[in-house]
XYZ file of C-alpha atoms in Angstrom:
569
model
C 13.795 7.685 -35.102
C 16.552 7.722 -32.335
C 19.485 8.296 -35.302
C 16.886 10.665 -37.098
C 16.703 12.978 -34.004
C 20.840 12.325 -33.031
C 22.021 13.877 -36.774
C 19.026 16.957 -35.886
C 20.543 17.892 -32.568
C 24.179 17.833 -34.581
C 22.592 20.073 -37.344
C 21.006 22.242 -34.792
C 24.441 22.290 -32.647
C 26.633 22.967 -35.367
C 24.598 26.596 -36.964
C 23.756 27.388 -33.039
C 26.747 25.953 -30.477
C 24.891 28.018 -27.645
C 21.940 25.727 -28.674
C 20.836 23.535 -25.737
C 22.221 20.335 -27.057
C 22.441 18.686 -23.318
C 18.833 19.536 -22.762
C 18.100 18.241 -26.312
C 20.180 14.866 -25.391
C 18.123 14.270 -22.169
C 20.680 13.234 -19.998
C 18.677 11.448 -16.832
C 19.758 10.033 -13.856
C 17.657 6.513 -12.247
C 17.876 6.221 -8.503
C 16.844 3.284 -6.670
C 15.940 4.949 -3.597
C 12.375 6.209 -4.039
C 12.287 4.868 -7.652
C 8.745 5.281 -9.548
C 7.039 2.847 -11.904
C 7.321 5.669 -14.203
C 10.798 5.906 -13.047
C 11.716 2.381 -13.896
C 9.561 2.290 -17.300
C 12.064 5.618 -18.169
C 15.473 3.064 -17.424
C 13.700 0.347 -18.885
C 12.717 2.268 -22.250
C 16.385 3.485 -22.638
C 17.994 0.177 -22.512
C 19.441 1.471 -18.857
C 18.471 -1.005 -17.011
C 16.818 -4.513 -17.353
C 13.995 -6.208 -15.091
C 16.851 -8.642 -14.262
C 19.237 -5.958 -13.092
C 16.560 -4.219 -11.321
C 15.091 -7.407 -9.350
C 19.122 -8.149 -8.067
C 19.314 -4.324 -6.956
C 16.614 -5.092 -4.446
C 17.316 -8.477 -3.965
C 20.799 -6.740 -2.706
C 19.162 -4.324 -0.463
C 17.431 -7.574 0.960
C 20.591 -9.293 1.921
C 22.422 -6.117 2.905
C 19.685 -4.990 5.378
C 16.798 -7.504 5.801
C 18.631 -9.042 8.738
C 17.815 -5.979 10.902
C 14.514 -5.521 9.496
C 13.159 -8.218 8.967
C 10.172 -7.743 7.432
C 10.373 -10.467 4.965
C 9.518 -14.311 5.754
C 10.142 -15.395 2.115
C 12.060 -14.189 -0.598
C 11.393 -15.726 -4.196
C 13.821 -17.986 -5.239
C 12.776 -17.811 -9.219
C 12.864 -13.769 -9.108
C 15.519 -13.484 -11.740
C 15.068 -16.068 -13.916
C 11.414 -14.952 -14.074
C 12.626 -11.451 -14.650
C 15.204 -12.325 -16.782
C 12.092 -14.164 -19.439
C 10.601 -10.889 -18.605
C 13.155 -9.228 -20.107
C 13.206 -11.680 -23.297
C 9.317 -11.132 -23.716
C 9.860 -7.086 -23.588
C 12.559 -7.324 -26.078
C 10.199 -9.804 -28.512
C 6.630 -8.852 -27.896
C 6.981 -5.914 -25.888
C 5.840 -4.915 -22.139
C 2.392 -6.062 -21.022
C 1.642 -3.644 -19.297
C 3.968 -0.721 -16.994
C 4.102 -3.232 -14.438
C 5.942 -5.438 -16.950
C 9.141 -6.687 -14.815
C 8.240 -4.579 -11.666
C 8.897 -6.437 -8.331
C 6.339 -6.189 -5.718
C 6.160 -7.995 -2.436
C 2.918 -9.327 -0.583
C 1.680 -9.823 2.952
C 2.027 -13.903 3.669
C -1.702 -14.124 3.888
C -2.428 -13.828 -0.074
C -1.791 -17.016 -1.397
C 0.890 -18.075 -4.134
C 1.136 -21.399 -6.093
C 5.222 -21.012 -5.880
C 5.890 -19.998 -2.176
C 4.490 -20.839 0.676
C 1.698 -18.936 2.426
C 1.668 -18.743 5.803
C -0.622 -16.561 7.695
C 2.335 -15.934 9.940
C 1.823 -18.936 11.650
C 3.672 -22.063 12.721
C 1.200 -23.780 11.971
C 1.056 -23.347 8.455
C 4.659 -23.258 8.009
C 5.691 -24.426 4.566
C 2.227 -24.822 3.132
C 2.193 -23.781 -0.451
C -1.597 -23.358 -1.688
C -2.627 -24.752 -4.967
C -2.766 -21.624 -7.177
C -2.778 -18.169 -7.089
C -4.756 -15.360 -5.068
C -7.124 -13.431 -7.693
C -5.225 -10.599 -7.030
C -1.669 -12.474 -7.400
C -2.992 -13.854 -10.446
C -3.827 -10.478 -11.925
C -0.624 -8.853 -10.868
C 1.438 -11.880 -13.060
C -0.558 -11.390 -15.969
C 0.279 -7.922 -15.845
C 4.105 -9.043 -15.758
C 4.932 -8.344 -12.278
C 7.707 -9.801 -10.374
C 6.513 -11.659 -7.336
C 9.765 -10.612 -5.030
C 8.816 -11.728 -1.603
C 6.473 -12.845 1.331
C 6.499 -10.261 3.717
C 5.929 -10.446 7.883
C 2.656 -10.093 9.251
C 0.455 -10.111 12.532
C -0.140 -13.648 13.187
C -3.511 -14.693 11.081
C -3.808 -10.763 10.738
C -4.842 -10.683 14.697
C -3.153 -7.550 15.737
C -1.588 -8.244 19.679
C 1.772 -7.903 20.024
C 2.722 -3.868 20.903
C 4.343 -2.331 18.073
C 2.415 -4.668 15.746
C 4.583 -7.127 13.207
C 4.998 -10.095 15.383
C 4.415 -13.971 14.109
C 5.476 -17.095 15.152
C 6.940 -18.027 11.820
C 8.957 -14.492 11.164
C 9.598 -12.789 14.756
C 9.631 -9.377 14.976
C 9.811 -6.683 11.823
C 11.038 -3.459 13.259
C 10.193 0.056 12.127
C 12.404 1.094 9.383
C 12.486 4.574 10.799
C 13.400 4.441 14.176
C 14.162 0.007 15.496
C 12.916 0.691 18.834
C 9.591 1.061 17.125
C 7.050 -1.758 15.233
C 5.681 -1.461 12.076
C 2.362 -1.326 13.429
C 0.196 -4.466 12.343
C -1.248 -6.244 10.921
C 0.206 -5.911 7.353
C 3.297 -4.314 9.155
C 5.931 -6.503 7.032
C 4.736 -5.415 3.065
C 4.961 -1.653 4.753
C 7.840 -1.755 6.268
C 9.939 -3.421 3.044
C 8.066 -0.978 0.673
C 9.339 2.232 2.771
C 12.610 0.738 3.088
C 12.961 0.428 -0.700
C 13.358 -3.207 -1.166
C 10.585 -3.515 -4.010
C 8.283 -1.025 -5.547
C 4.437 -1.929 -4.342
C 3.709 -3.942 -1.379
C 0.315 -5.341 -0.941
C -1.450 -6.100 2.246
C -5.091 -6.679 3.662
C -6.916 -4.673 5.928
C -10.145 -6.158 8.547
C -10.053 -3.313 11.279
C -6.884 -0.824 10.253
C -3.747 -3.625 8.431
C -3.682 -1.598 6.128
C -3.531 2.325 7.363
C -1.772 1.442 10.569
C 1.129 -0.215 8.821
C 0.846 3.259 6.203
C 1.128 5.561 8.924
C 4.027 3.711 10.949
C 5.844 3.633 7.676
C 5.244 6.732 5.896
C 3.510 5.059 3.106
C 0.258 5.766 0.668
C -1.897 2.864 1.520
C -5.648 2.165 0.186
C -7.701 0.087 2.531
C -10.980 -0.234 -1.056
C -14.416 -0.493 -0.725
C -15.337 -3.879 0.124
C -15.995 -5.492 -3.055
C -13.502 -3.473 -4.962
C -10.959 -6.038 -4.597
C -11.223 -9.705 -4.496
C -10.257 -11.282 -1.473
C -10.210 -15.131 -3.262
C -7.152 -16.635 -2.419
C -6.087 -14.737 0.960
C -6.226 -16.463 4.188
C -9.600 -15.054 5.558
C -10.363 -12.822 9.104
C -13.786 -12.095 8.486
C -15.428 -11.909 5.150
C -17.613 -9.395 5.984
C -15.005 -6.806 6.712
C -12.031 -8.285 5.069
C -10.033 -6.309 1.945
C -6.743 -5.763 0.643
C -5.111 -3.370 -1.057
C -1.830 -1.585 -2.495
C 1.128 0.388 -0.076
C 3.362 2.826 -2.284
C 5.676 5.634 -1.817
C 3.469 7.903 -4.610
C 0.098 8.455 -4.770
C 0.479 7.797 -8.904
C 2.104 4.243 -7.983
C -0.749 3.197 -6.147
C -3.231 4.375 -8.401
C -1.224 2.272 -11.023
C -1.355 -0.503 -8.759
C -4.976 -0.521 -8.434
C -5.997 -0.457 -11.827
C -4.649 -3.696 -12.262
C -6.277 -5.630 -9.210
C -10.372 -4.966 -9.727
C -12.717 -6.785 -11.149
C -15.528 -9.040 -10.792
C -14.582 -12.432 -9.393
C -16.896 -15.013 -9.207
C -15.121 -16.614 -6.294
C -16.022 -13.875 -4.212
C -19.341 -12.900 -4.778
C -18.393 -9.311 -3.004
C -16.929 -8.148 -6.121
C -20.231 -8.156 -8.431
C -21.405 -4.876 -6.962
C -18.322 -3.436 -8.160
C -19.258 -4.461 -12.147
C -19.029 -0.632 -13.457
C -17.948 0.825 -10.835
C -14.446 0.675 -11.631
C -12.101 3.019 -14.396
C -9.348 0.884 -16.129
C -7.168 3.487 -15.333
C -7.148 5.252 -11.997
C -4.202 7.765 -12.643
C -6.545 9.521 -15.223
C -8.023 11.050 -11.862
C -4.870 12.570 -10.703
C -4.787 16.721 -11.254
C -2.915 19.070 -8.874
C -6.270 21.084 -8.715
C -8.024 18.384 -7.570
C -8.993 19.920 -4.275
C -10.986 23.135 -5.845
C -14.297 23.370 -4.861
C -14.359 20.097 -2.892
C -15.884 19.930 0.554
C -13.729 18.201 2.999
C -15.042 16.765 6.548
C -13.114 16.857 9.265
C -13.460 14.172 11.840
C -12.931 15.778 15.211
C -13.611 12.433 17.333
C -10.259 10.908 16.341
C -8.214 14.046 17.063
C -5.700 13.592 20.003
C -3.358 11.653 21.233
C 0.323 12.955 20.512
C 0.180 17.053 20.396
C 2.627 16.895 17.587
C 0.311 14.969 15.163
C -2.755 17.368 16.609
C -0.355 19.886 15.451
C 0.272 18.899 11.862
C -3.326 18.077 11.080
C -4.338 21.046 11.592
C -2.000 22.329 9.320
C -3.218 20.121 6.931
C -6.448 21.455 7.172
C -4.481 24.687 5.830
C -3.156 23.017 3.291
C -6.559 22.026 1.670
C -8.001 25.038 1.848
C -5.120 27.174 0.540
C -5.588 24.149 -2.254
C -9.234 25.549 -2.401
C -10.680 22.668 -0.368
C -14.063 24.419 1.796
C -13.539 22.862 5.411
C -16.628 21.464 6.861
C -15.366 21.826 10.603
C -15.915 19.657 13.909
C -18.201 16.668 12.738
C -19.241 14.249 15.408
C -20.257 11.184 14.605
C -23.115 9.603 17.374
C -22.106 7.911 20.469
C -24.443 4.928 19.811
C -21.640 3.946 16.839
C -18.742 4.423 19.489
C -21.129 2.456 22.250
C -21.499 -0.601 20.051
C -18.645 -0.627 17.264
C -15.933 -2.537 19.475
C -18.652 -5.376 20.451
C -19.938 -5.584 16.910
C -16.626 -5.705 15.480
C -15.297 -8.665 17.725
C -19.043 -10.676 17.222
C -18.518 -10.747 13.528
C -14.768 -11.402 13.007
C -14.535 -13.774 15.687
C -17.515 -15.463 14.721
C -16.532 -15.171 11.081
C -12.637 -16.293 11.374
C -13.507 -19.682 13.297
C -15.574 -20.875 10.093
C -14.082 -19.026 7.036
C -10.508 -20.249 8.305
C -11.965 -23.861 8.065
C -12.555 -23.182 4.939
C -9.608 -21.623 3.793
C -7.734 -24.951 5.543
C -9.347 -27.520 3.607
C -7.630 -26.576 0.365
C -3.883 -27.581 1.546
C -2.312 -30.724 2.012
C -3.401 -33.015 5.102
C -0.521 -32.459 6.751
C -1.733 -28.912 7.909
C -4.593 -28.852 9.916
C -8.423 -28.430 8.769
C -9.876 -26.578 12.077
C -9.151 -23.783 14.199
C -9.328 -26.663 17.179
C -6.085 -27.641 15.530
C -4.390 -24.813 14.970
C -4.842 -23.786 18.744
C -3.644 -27.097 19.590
C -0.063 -26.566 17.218
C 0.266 -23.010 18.888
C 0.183 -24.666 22.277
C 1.970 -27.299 21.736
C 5.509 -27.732 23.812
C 7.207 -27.614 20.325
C 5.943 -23.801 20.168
C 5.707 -22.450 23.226
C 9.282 -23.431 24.065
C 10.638 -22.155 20.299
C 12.172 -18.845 19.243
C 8.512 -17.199 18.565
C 6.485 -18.729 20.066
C 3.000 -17.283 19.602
C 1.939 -13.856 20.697
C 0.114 -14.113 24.048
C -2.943 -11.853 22.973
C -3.003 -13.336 19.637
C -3.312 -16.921 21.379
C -5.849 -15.423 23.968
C -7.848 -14.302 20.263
C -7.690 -17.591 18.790
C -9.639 -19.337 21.965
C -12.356 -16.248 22.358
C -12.883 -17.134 18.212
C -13.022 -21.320 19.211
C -15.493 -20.682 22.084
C -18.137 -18.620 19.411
C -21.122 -20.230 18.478
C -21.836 -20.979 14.343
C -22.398 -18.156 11.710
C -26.196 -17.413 12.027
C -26.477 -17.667 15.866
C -28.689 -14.771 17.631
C -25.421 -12.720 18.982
C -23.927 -12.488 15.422
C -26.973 -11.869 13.964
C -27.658 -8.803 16.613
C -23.910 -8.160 15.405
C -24.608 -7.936 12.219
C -28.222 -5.766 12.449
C -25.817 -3.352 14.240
C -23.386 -3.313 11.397
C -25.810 -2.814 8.698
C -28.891 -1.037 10.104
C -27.114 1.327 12.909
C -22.761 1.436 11.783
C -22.808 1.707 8.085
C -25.707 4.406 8.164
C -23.876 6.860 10.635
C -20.972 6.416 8.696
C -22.863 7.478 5.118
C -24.678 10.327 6.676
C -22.390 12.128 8.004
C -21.015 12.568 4.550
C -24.509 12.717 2.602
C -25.820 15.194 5.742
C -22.875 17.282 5.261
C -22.511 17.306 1.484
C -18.512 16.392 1.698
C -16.975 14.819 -0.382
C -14.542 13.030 1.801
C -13.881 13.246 6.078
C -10.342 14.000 6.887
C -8.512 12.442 10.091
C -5.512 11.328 10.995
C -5.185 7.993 10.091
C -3.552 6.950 13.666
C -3.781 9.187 17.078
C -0.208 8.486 17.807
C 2.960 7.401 16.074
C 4.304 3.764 15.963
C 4.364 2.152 19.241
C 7.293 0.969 20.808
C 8.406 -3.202 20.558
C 6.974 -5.113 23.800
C 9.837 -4.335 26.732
C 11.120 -1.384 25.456
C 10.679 1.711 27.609
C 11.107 4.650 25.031
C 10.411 8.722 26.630
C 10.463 9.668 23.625
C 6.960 7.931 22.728
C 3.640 10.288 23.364
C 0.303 8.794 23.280
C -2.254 10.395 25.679
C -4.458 7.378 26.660
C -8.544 7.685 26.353
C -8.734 8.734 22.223
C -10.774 7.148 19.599
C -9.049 5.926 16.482
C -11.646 5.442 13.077
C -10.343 2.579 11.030
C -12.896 -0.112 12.094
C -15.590 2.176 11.106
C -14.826 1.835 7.781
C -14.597 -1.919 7.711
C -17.718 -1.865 9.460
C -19.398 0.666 6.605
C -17.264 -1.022 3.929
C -16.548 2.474 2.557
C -13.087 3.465 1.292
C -10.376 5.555 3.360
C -6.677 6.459 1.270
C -3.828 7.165 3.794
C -0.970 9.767 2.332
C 1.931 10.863 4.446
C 1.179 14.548 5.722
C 4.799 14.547 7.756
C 6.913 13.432 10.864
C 7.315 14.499 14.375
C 10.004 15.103 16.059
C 11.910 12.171 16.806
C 11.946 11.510 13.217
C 8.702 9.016 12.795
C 6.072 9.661 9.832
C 2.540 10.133 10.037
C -0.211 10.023 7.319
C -3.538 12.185 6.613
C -6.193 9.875 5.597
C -9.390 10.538 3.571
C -12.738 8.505 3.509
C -15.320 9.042 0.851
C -18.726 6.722 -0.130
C -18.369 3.437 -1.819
C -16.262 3.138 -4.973
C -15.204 6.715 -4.553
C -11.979 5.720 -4.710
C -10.748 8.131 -8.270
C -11.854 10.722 -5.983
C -10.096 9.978 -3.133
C -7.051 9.650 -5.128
C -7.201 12.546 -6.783
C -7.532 14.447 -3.413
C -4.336 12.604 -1.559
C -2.857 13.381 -5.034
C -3.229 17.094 -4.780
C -2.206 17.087 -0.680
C 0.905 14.913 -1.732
C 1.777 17.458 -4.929
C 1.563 20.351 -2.569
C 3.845 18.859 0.514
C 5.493 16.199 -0.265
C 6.690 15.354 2.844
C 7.807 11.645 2.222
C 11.420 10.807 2.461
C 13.107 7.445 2.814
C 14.039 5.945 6.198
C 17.982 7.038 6.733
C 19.391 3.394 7.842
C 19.324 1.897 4.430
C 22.133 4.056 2.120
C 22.060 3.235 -0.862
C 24.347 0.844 -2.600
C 26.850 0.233 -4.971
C 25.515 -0.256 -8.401
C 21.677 1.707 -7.663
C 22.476 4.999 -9.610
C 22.440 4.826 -13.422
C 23.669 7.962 -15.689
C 21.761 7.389 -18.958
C 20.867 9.299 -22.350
C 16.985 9.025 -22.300
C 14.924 8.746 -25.552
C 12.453 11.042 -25.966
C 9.018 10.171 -26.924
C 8.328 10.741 -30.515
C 6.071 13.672 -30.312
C 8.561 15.507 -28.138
C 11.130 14.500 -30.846
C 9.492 16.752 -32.882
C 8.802 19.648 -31.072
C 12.680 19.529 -30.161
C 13.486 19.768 -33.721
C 10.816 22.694 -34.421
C 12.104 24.470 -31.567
C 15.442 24.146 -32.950
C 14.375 25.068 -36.613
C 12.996 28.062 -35.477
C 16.148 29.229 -33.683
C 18.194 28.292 -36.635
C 15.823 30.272 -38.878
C 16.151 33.374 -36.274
C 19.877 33.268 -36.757
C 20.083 32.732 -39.908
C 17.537 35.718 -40.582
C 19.569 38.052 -37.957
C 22.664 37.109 -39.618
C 21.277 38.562 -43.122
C 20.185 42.011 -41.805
C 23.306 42.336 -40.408
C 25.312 41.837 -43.815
């Protein structure tokens, strides 16, 4: 086909010389920076660029400027040999899927048979679980490249200001500005993802790890309906509010992303309300008019904090309308739910961590401990306290309130739990049923990323006294998509977010999708340049349908010439 359509354009070129030939020869350009699974799949198609290549591009980025970020614990030490068989099975049995030789990083809390997983903490240091997180596991058969272990609040308890703090990796800073964190807890996947060193990052989210981190880093992040996702296989918070999902730079790269990570699991019994709930394909939902005749919510309650995000919001609220959103203004939600979320948020995951760790623990080796008794008793220990990161203060002061609950079932987390269910997750579905919207609108975080502990920066605004939403919607369960809606003036990024009902999430998508079309306001953090070796100038091969309609475009204008030429004689 590709020497078929070659001696076309050289018919076409040679009766018409003014023909378009370059257009015809689809001359295209791959860029690292802000590269695309569709983007990648183009280079790969063309025989531009191998899975191999690609992996040591970002494995380059990772040694050029990973020392100041640091947002990675663990880097894969197999990433281009597996690439390179990656590369062998494309060439002899073709892709399995488009994440066929794609690299992706993941939070250290999901578990992987060939690194270690480490929670962030000391005292797991080295452990390598038995096999794979469901989700890891699905994201291999799918042909993805496993890159790296990213940074992460210690055991996912957010403490440390700035967020991104753990005993085992120190401190990731903010790719866009290093007097800044990452925010937490899944601040290390986010980070690397917006600094290009891999394509998708995944993380987990119990009370905002996922849409703080998206925010701070100017990212699309999904924190699913619980149940969408299977949390087998990552280090547990609290089962009961616990998910994880995708980070991307696009909107269509995380709705690729998350068509490969549902389905039912029968390790986590979560998952069977999702059977049917789920499309195969979740980039089928994504149409630039997405936002016509939609009613969108806004959330006036979490309004506030920095006047320049205040700002922007509300001219995001322009934006949907001009997109032919109808704005549902000023919804409140009760003050019961703000009275008794932060109370019934600690009961459960508290309550929940203590156990669920202990169960988590007794699938590694003895030599890591089995309780939470123990792990206290590593992170106290002389060894720690005196080392390099020792562990965060807060965090530590987390791990004893979890020690000192009482068991799963005990009256205070079952009041906890009648809160959640009965009082919580009701407020949160009616004011979306009671309103008829089809999604509430906030912005995802008051303020932008904090600054690390002991720096003094004037430049950060964050009036004190606001109320942020993302526990609500681990407490409901319900789904909330984060896209970046812009930056403020010293240069940080800030992103719009959108909660819908359960399993709404082609919905949601399709609504950041539209925003993102209309704006997009994402751009890539300035400190990491691109290097040597990350453009490639390459012919690409056009589909076979398009193949065509080049040559019956061209046969036409032939024929025109041809027929002008003979009324002229």
């Amino acid at each position: 086909m590709k020497t078929f359509f070659l001696h076309a354009t050289a018919a076409v070129a040679a009766v018409s010389p003014t023909f378009l030939v370059a257009d015809i020869a689809l001359g295209a350009t791959f860029r690292l920076e802000e590269a695309t699974i569709d983007s990648i799949n183009d280079a790969f198609g063309s025989g531009a660029l191998t899975a191999e290549g690609l992996t040591q591009l970002y494995l380059n980025r990772i040694d050029e400027y990973d020392d100041t970020l640091n947002s990675l614990i663990t880097i894969n030490p197999d990433a281009l040999s597996i690439a390179k068989a990656l590369d062998i099975e494309r060439q002899t049995s073709g892709p399995r899927s488009s994440l066929h030789g794609i690299p992706i990083i993941f939070k250290d809390n999901f578990d992987t048979f060939d690194m270690p997983t480490t929670g962030g903490s000391v005292a797991l240091e080295g452990s390598i679980p038995p096999d794979d997180a469901f989700i890891v596991q699905k994201l291999r058969d799918a042909g993805a490249i496993i890159l790296a272990k990213a940074n992460m609040d210690e055991w996912a308890h957010g403490g440390s200001p700035g967020g991104g703090y753990s005993s085992v990796g120190g401190q990731t800073l903010n790719p866009y500005n290093f007097n800044r964190g990452p925010a937490g807890s899944s601040g290390g996947p986010a980070a690397a993802i917006s600094a290009n060193f891999g394509v998708i990052g995944f993380g987990t989210d119990t009370g905002g790890s996922i849409r703080g981190p998206s925010s701070a880093n100017g990212l699309v992040g999904l924190k699913p309906t619980l149940g969408l996702t299977s949390r087998d296989g990552i280090i547990p918070f609290s089962l009961s509010l616990d998910t994880g999902g995708p980070f991307a730079r696009t909107v269509t790269d995380l709705a690729i992303a998350l068509s490969y990570i549902t389905g039912v699991d029968p390790n986590d019994p979560a998952t069977a309300e999702s059977e049917g709930k789920f499309p195969t394909d979740y980039t089928a939902f994504l149409t630039r008019d997405a936002l016509k005749g939609v009613r969108i919510g806004v959330g006036r309650d979490f309004v506030g904090g920095n006047p320049e995000i205040a700002t922007a919001f509300e001219e995001a609220i322009t934006t949907l309308e001009s997109l032919g959103a109808t704005i549902v203004d000023s919804l409140l939600f009760p003050e019961e739910v703000f009275a008794l979320r932060g109370s019934t948020y600690s009961t459960i995951s508290d309550t929940e961590f203590k156990y669920q760790l202990a169960d988590y623990l007794k699938t590694l080796g003895p030599e890591y401990p089995k309780t939470l008794a123990e792990v206290i008793a590593i992170s106290e220990s002389p060894e720690v306290v005196g080392s390099e990161f020792p562990v965060n203060t807060r965090v530590f002061e987390r791990l004893l309130e979890a020690e000192a609950r009482g068991p799963i079932g005990n009256p205070e987390y079952a009041a906890a739990k009648d809160t959640q269910e009965n009082v919580i997750t009701p407020a949160v579905e009616n004011i979306l049923v009671a309103n008829n919207i089809d999604a509430l609108i906030y912005p995802t975080s008051r303020c932008p990323a904090s600054p690390l502990p002991g720096v003094v920066d004037p430049s950060y605004v964050c009036e004190p006294g606001g109320r942020g939403a993302t526990d609500l919607a681990n407490l409901s369960g319900f789904p909330d998509i984060q896209v970046p809606a812009g930056f403020i003036s010293d240069g940080l990024p800030f992103t719009l977010s959108f909660l819908g009902l359960p399993y709404s999430e082609p919905e949601l998508l399709s609504f950041a999708y539209a925003f993102e079309q209309a704006t997009k306001v994402r751009k890539p953090p300035e400190f990491f340049a691109a290097l040597p070796g990350e453009t490639i100038e390459y012919e690409k091969v056009p589909e076979p349908a398009s193949v065509g309609a080049l040559i019956g475009v061209g046969t036409v204008l032939i024929g025109s010439k041809f027929f002008k030429r003979r009324q002229v004689a």
